[in-house]
């Protein structure tokens, strides 16, 4: 589908009109975790599970969305206009979410009435104790701890 193809709006942005949406049973979640691909049972999956448990969130309070490398989604449309209170971006850039704002890395960023926390990819967080500590102390603990 090609809606606009000009030097101002290249066709690569047509995805902004795609219909990907948060599952119905996940509307109203507190935490949206956006990450790149990882294998079930891997060290990355274990670390992610520990992070979620440390936040003391029930299954209905969070959702993990895996984005392929450089996949771009329209976050506002994906969340049906109701972006969760907290969005953890593990290796995901604002550009991949259709956001043109610049976010401070490994720090909370208030945007669209939500708190966005961009940090390193899950694979890097899993093996770097300094990143894990920073993510917990600056991002997750103040909100969920």
mmCIF file with all atom_site columns, C-alpha atoms in Angstrom:
data_model
loop_
_atom_site.group_PDB
_atom_site.id
_atom_site.type_symbol
_atom_site.label_atom_id
_atom_site.label_alt_id
_atom_site.label_comp_id
_atom_site.label_asym_id
_atom_site.label_entity_id
_atom_site.label_seq_id
_atom_site.pdbx_PDB_ins_code
_atom_site.Cartn_x
_atom_site.Cartn_y
_atom_site.Cartn_z
_atom_site.occupancy
_atom_site.B_iso_or_equiv
_atom_site.pdbx_formal_charge
_atom_site.auth_seq_id
_atom_site.auth_comp_id
_atom_site.auth_asym_id
_atom_site.auth_atom_id
_atom_site.pdbx_PDB_model_num
ATOM 1   C CA . UNK A 1 1   ? 0.000  0.000   0.000  1.00 0.00 ? 1   UNK A CA 1
ATOM 2   C CA . UNK A 1 2   ? 1.452  3.345   -0.977 1.00 0.00 ? 2   UNK A CA 1
ATOM 3   C CA . UNK A 1 3   ? -0.313 6.406   0.341  1.00 0.00 ? 3   UNK A CA 1
ATOM 4   C CA . UNK A 1 4   ? 2.253  9.138   -0.060 1.00 0.00 ? 4   UNK A CA 1
ATOM 5   C CA . UNK A 1 5   ? 5.425  8.974   -2.088 1.00 0.00 ? 5   UNK A CA 1
ATOM 6   C CA . UNK A 1 6   ? 7.146  12.292  -2.134 1.00 0.00 ? 6   UNK A CA 1
ATOM 7   C CA . UNK A 1 7   ? 10.582 13.521  -1.165 1.00 0.00 ? 7   UNK A CA 1
ATOM 8   C CA . UNK A 1 8   ? 8.927  14.846  2.007  1.00 0.00 ? 8   UNK A CA 1
ATOM 9   C CA . UNK A 1 9   ? 7.056  11.672  3.013  1.00 0.00 ? 9   UNK A CA 1
ATOM 10  C CA . UNK A 1 10  ? 8.783  8.583   1.605  1.00 0.00 ? 10  UNK A CA 1
ATOM 11  C CA . UNK A 1 11  ? 6.764  5.390   1.146  1.00 0.00 ? 11  UNK A CA 1
ATOM 12  C CA . UNK A 1 12  ? 8.664  3.715   4.021  1.00 0.00 ? 12  UNK A CA 1
ATOM 13  C CA . UNK A 1 13  ? 6.344  5.639   6.371  1.00 0.00 ? 13  UNK A CA 1
ATOM 14  C CA . UNK A 1 14  ? 3.180  4.071   4.956  1.00 0.00 ? 14  UNK A CA 1
ATOM 15  C CA . UNK A 1 15  ? 3.392  1.547   7.811  1.00 0.00 ? 15  UNK A CA 1
ATOM 16  C CA . UNK A 1 16  ? 2.090  4.313   10.089 1.00 0.00 ? 16  UNK A CA 1
ATOM 17  C CA . UNK A 1 17  ? -1.355 3.484   8.729  1.00 0.00 ? 17  UNK A CA 1
ATOM 18  C CA . UNK A 1 18  ? -1.078 -0.269  9.333  1.00 0.00 ? 18  UNK A CA 1
ATOM 19  C CA . UNK A 1 19  ? -3.603 -1.860  11.674 1.00 0.00 ? 19  UNK A CA 1
ATOM 20  C CA . UNK A 1 20  ? -1.362 -3.634  14.233 1.00 0.00 ? 20  UNK A CA 1
ATOM 21  C CA . UNK A 1 21  ? -2.982 -3.264  17.647 1.00 0.00 ? 21  UNK A CA 1
ATOM 22  C CA . UNK A 1 22  ? -2.438 -4.226  21.259 1.00 0.00 ? 22  UNK A CA 1
ATOM 23  C CA . UNK A 1 23  ? -4.489 -7.368  22.071 1.00 0.00 ? 23  UNK A CA 1
ATOM 24  C CA . UNK A 1 24  ? -7.939 -6.549  23.460 1.00 0.00 ? 24  UNK A CA 1
ATOM 25  C CA . UNK A 1 25  ? -7.239 -8.223  26.799 1.00 0.00 ? 25  UNK A CA 1
ATOM 26  C CA . UNK A 1 26  ? -4.181 -5.980  27.295 1.00 0.00 ? 26  UNK A CA 1
ATOM 27  C CA . UNK A 1 27  ? -5.924 -2.617  27.090 1.00 0.00 ? 27  UNK A CA 1
ATOM 28  C CA . UNK A 1 28  ? -5.376 -0.712  30.307 1.00 0.00 ? 28  UNK A CA 1
ATOM 29  C CA . UNK A 1 29  ? -2.023 -2.312  31.148 1.00 0.00 ? 29  UNK A CA 1
ATOM 30  C CA . UNK A 1 30  ? 0.460  -0.335  33.263 1.00 0.00 ? 30  UNK A CA 1
ATOM 31  C CA . UNK A 1 31  ? 3.665  -1.473  31.566 1.00 0.00 ? 31  UNK A CA 1
ATOM 32  C CA . UNK A 1 32  ? 4.369  -2.065  27.889 1.00 0.00 ? 32  UNK A CA 1
ATOM 33  C CA . UNK A 1 33  ? 7.731  -3.728  27.302 1.00 0.00 ? 33  UNK A CA 1
ATOM 34  C CA . UNK A 1 34  ? 9.075  -3.333  23.777 1.00 0.00 ? 34  UNK A CA 1
ATOM 35  C CA . UNK A 1 35  ? 12.064 -5.480  22.907 1.00 0.00 ? 35  UNK A CA 1
ATOM 36  C CA . UNK A 1 36  ? 13.895 -7.123  20.064 1.00 0.00 ? 36  UNK A CA 1
ATOM 37  C CA . UNK A 1 37  ? 13.634 -10.881 19.453 1.00 0.00 ? 37  UNK A CA 1
ATOM 38  C CA . UNK A 1 38  ? 14.889 -13.338 22.085 1.00 0.00 ? 38  UNK A CA 1
ATOM 39  C CA . UNK A 1 39  ? 14.635 -17.100 22.596 1.00 0.00 ? 39  UNK A CA 1
ATOM 40  C CA . UNK A 1 40  ? 12.332 -18.632 25.221 1.00 0.00 ? 40  UNK A CA 1
ATOM 41  C CA . UNK A 1 41  ? 14.405 -20.074 28.046 1.00 0.00 ? 41  UNK A CA 1
ATOM 42  C CA . UNK A 1 42  ? 17.431 -17.947 27.172 1.00 0.00 ? 42  UNK A CA 1
ATOM 43  C CA . UNK A 1 43  ? 19.308 -15.756 29.647 1.00 0.00 ? 43  UNK A CA 1
ATOM 44  C CA . UNK A 1 44  ? 17.451 -12.767 28.161 1.00 0.00 ? 44  UNK A CA 1
ATOM 45  C CA . UNK A 1 45  ? 14.079 -14.387 28.840 1.00 0.00 ? 45  UNK A CA 1
ATOM 46  C CA . UNK A 1 46  ? 15.108 -15.217 32.412 1.00 0.00 ? 46  UNK A CA 1
ATOM 47  C CA . UNK A 1 47  ? 16.255 -11.646 33.086 1.00 0.00 ? 47  UNK A CA 1
ATOM 48  C CA . UNK A 1 48  ? 13.049 -10.229 31.588 1.00 0.00 ? 48  UNK A CA 1
ATOM 49  C CA . UNK A 1 49  ? 10.980 -12.553 33.772 1.00 0.00 ? 49  UNK A CA 1
ATOM 50  C CA . UNK A 1 50  ? 12.929 -11.460 36.876 1.00 0.00 ? 50  UNK A CA 1
ATOM 51  C CA . UNK A 1 51  ? 12.395 -7.791  35.989 1.00 0.00 ? 51  UNK A CA 1
ATOM 52  C CA . UNK A 1 52  ? 8.648  -8.323  35.667 1.00 0.00 ? 52  UNK A CA 1
ATOM 53  C CA . UNK A 1 53  ? 8.485  -10.235 38.973 1.00 0.00 ? 53  UNK A CA 1
ATOM 54  C CA . UNK A 1 54  ? 10.488 -7.487  40.725 1.00 0.00 ? 54  UNK A CA 1
ATOM 55  C CA . UNK A 1 55  ? 7.844  -4.989  39.571 1.00 0.00 ? 55  UNK A CA 1
ATOM 56  C CA . UNK A 1 56  ? 5.164  -7.181  41.218 1.00 0.00 ? 56  UNK A CA 1
ATOM 57  C CA . UNK A 1 57  ? 2.882  -6.984  38.206 1.00 0.00 ? 57  UNK A CA 1
ATOM 58  C CA . UNK A 1 58  ? 0.169  -9.507  37.439 1.00 0.00 ? 58  UNK A CA 1
ATOM 59  C CA . UNK A 1 59  ? -0.223 -10.945 33.950 1.00 0.00 ? 59  UNK A CA 1
ATOM 60  C CA . UNK A 1 60  ? -2.968 -8.437  33.177 1.00 0.00 ? 60  UNK A CA 1
ATOM 61  C CA . UNK A 1 61  ? -0.786 -5.437  34.100 1.00 0.00 ? 61  UNK A CA 1
ATOM 62  C CA . UNK A 1 62  ? 1.963  -5.751  31.480 1.00 0.00 ? 62  UNK A CA 1
ATOM 63  C CA . UNK A 1 63  ? 2.559  -6.879  27.932 1.00 0.00 ? 63  UNK A CA 1
ATOM 64  C CA . UNK A 1 64  ? 5.769  -7.793  26.106 1.00 0.00 ? 64  UNK A CA 1
ATOM 65  C CA . UNK A 1 65  ? 5.806  -6.865  22.428 1.00 0.00 ? 65  UNK A CA 1
ATOM 66  C CA . UNK A 1 66  ? 8.694  -8.217  20.364 1.00 0.00 ? 66  UNK A CA 1
ATOM 67  C CA . UNK A 1 67  ? 9.667  -6.043  17.410 1.00 0.00 ? 67  UNK A CA 1
ATOM 68  C CA . UNK A 1 68  ? 11.880 -7.323  14.646 1.00 0.00 ? 68  UNK A CA 1
ATOM 69  C CA . UNK A 1 69  ? 15.113 -5.445  13.944 1.00 0.00 ? 69  UNK A CA 1
ATOM 70  C CA . UNK A 1 70  ? 14.253 -1.987  12.612 1.00 0.00 ? 70  UNK A CA 1
ATOM 71  C CA . UNK A 1 71  ? 10.513 -2.809  12.572 1.00 0.00 ? 71  UNK A CA 1
ATOM 72  C CA . UNK A 1 72  ? 8.476  0.377   12.826 1.00 0.00 ? 72  UNK A CA 1
ATOM 73  C CA . UNK A 1 73  ? 5.048  0.635   14.447 1.00 0.00 ? 73  UNK A CA 1
ATOM 74  C CA . UNK A 1 74  ? 2.788  3.559   15.198 1.00 0.00 ? 74  UNK A CA 1
ATOM 75  C CA . UNK A 1 75  ? 2.636  3.365   19.004 1.00 0.00 ? 75  UNK A CA 1
ATOM 76  C CA . UNK A 1 76  ? -0.410 5.604   19.364 1.00 0.00 ? 76  UNK A CA 1
ATOM 77  C CA . UNK A 1 77  ? -2.374 3.526   16.888 1.00 0.00 ? 77  UNK A CA 1
ATOM 78  C CA . UNK A 1 78  ? -0.998 0.261   18.305 1.00 0.00 ? 78  UNK A CA 1
ATOM 79  C CA . UNK A 1 79  ? -2.289 1.220   21.779 1.00 0.00 ? 79  UNK A CA 1
ATOM 80  C CA . UNK A 1 80  ? -5.558 2.561   20.346 1.00 0.00 ? 80  UNK A CA 1
ATOM 81  C CA . UNK A 1 81  ? -4.697 6.006   21.684 1.00 0.00 ? 81  UNK A CA 1
ATOM 82  C CA . UNK A 1 82  ? -4.272 4.750   25.279 1.00 0.00 ? 82  UNK A CA 1
ATOM 83  C CA . UNK A 1 83  ? -0.530 4.447   25.779 1.00 0.00 ? 83  UNK A CA 1
ATOM 84  C CA . UNK A 1 84  ? 0.279  2.650   29.051 1.00 0.00 ? 84  UNK A CA 1
ATOM 85  C CA . UNK A 1 85  ? 1.544  4.636   32.018 1.00 0.00 ? 85  UNK A CA 1
ATOM 86  C CA . UNK A 1 86  ? 5.065  3.216   31.508 1.00 0.00 ? 86  UNK A CA 1
ATOM 87  C CA . UNK A 1 87  ? 6.795  2.070   28.300 1.00 0.00 ? 87  UNK A CA 1
ATOM 88  C CA . UNK A 1 88  ? 10.089 0.192   28.642 1.00 0.00 ? 88  UNK A CA 1
ATOM 89  C CA . UNK A 1 89  ? 12.067 0.303   25.399 1.00 0.00 ? 89  UNK A CA 1
ATOM 90  C CA . UNK A 1 90  ? 14.746 -2.421  25.401 1.00 0.00 ? 90  UNK A CA 1
ATOM 91  C CA . UNK A 1 91  ? 16.865 -1.506  22.393 1.00 0.00 ? 91  UNK A CA 1
ATOM 92  C CA . UNK A 1 92  ? 13.887 0.102   20.658 1.00 0.00 ? 92  UNK A CA 1
ATOM 93  C CA . UNK A 1 93  ? 14.265 3.665   19.413 1.00 0.00 ? 93  UNK A CA 1
ATOM 94  C CA . UNK A 1 94  ? 11.589 6.374   19.450 1.00 0.00 ? 94  UNK A CA 1
ATOM 95  C CA . UNK A 1 95  ? 11.775 6.381   15.630 1.00 0.00 ? 95  UNK A CA 1
ATOM 96  C CA . UNK A 1 96  ? 10.647 2.742   15.583 1.00 0.00 ? 96  UNK A CA 1
ATOM 97  C CA . UNK A 1 97  ? 7.505  3.856   17.437 1.00 0.00 ? 97  UNK A CA 1
ATOM 98  C CA . UNK A 1 98  ? 6.689  6.669   15.042 1.00 0.00 ? 98  UNK A CA 1
ATOM 99  C CA . UNK A 1 99  ? 7.911  9.225   17.598 1.00 0.00 ? 99  UNK A CA 1
ATOM 100 C CA . UNK A 1 100 ? 10.070 12.099  16.394 1.00 0.00 ? 100 UNK A CA 1
ATOM 101 C CA . UNK A 1 101 ? 11.027 13.301  19.894 1.00 0.00 ? 101 UNK A CA 1
ATOM 102 C CA . UNK A 1 102 ? 14.478 12.664  21.345 1.00 0.00 ? 102 UNK A CA 1
ATOM 103 C CA . UNK A 1 103 ? 14.585 10.701  24.602 1.00 0.00 ? 103 UNK A CA 1
ATOM 104 C CA . UNK A 1 104 ? 17.343 10.654  27.220 1.00 0.00 ? 104 UNK A CA 1
ATOM 105 C CA . UNK A 1 105 ? 18.922 7.202   27.316 1.00 0.00 ? 105 UNK A CA 1
ATOM 106 C CA . UNK A 1 106 ? 18.474 5.136   30.515 1.00 0.00 ? 106 UNK A CA 1
ATOM 107 C CA . UNK A 1 107 ? 16.320 7.813   32.083 1.00 0.00 ? 107 UNK A CA 1
ATOM 108 C CA . UNK A 1 108 ? 12.574 8.348   32.433 1.00 0.00 ? 108 UNK A CA 1
ATOM 109 C CA . UNK A 1 109 ? 11.117 10.570  29.695 1.00 0.00 ? 109 UNK A CA 1
ATOM 110 C CA . UNK A 1 110 ? 7.645  12.034  30.140 1.00 0.00 ? 110 UNK A CA 1
ATOM 111 C CA . UNK A 1 111 ? 5.900  12.108  26.772 1.00 0.00 ? 111 UNK A CA 1
ATOM 112 C CA . UNK A 1 112 ? 2.252  11.768  25.696 1.00 0.00 ? 112 UNK A CA 1
ATOM 113 C CA . UNK A 1 113 ? 1.155  11.512  29.361 1.00 0.00 ? 113 UNK A CA 1
ATOM 114 C CA . UNK A 1 114 ? 3.317  8.382   29.762 1.00 0.00 ? 114 UNK A CA 1
ATOM 115 C CA . UNK A 1 115 ? 6.797  7.627   31.021 1.00 0.00 ? 115 UNK A CA 1
ATOM 116 C CA . UNK A 1 116 ? 9.129  6.193   28.379 1.00 0.00 ? 116 UNK A CA 1
ATOM 117 C CA . UNK A 1 117 ? 12.351 4.514   29.464 1.00 0.00 ? 117 UNK A CA 1
ATOM 118 C CA . UNK A 1 118 ? 14.715 3.735   26.566 1.00 0.00 ? 118 UNK A CA 1
ATOM 119 C CA . UNK A 1 119 ? 17.635 1.504   27.409 1.00 0.00 ? 119 UNK A CA 1
ATOM 120 C CA . UNK A 1 120 ? 19.997 -1.008  25.823 1.00 0.00 ? 120 UNK A CA 1
ATOM 121 C CA . UNK A 1 121 ? 18.766 -4.167  24.083 1.00 0.00 ? 121 UNK A CA 1
ATOM 122 C CA . UNK A 1 122 ? 17.656 -7.016  26.330 1.00 0.00 ? 122 UNK A CA 1
ATOM 123 C CA . UNK A 1 123 ? 20.670 -9.132  25.319 1.00 0.00 ? 123 UNK A CA 1
ATOM 124 C CA . UNK A 1 124 ? 22.992 -6.396  26.551 1.00 0.00 ? 124 UNK A CA 1
ATOM 125 C CA . UNK A 1 125 ? 21.021 -5.784  29.772 1.00 0.00 ? 125 UNK A CA 1
ATOM 126 C CA . UNK A 1 126 ? 21.041 -9.515  30.542 1.00 0.00 ? 126 UNK A CA 1
ATOM 127 C CA . UNK A 1 127 ? 24.827 -9.669  30.665 1.00 0.00 ? 127 UNK A CA 1
ATOM 128 C CA . UNK A 1 128 ? 25.722 -6.228  32.052 1.00 0.00 ? 128 UNK A CA 1
ATOM 129 C CA . UNK A 1 129 ? 25.163 -5.816  35.797 1.00 0.00 ? 129 UNK A CA 1
ATOM 130 C CA . UNK A 1 130 ? 25.625 -2.026  35.583 1.00 0.00 ? 130 UNK A CA 1
ATOM 131 C CA . UNK A 1 131 ? 22.825 -1.749  33.014 1.00 0.00 ? 131 UNK A CA 1
ATOM 132 C CA . UNK A 1 132 ? 20.559 -4.005  35.089 1.00 0.00 ? 132 UNK A CA 1
ATOM 133 C CA . UNK A 1 133 ? 21.183 -1.899  38.189 1.00 0.00 ? 133 UNK A CA 1
ATOM 134 C CA . UNK A 1 134 ? 20.627 1.358   36.283 1.00 0.00 ? 134 UNK A CA 1
ATOM 135 C CA . UNK A 1 135 ? 17.406 0.028   34.754 1.00 0.00 ? 135 UNK A CA 1
ATOM 136 C CA . UNK A 1 136 ? 16.105 -1.015  38.168 1.00 0.00 ? 136 UNK A CA 1
ATOM 137 C CA . UNK A 1 137 ? 17.207 2.051   40.152 1.00 0.00 ? 137 UNK A CA 1
ATOM 138 C CA . UNK A 1 138 ? 16.359 4.751   37.615 1.00 0.00 ? 138 UNK A CA 1
ATOM 139 C CA . UNK A 1 139 ? 13.458 3.185   35.765 1.00 0.00 ? 139 UNK A CA 1
ATOM 140 C CA . UNK A 1 140 ? 11.538 0.355   37.365 1.00 0.00 ? 140 UNK A CA 1
ATOM 141 C CA . UNK A 1 141 ? 12.048 0.825   41.108 1.00 0.00 ? 141 UNK A CA 1
ATOM 142 C CA . UNK A 1 142 ? 10.783 4.434   41.304 1.00 0.00 ? 142 UNK A CA 1
ATOM 143 C CA . UNK A 1 143 ? 7.574  3.408   39.543 1.00 0.00 ? 143 UNK A CA 1
ATOM 144 C CA . UNK A 1 144 ? 6.953  -0.205  40.576 1.00 0.00 ? 144 UNK A CA 1
ATOM 145 C CA . UNK A 1 145 ? 9.405  -0.840  43.466 1.00 0.00 ? 145 UNK A CA 1
#
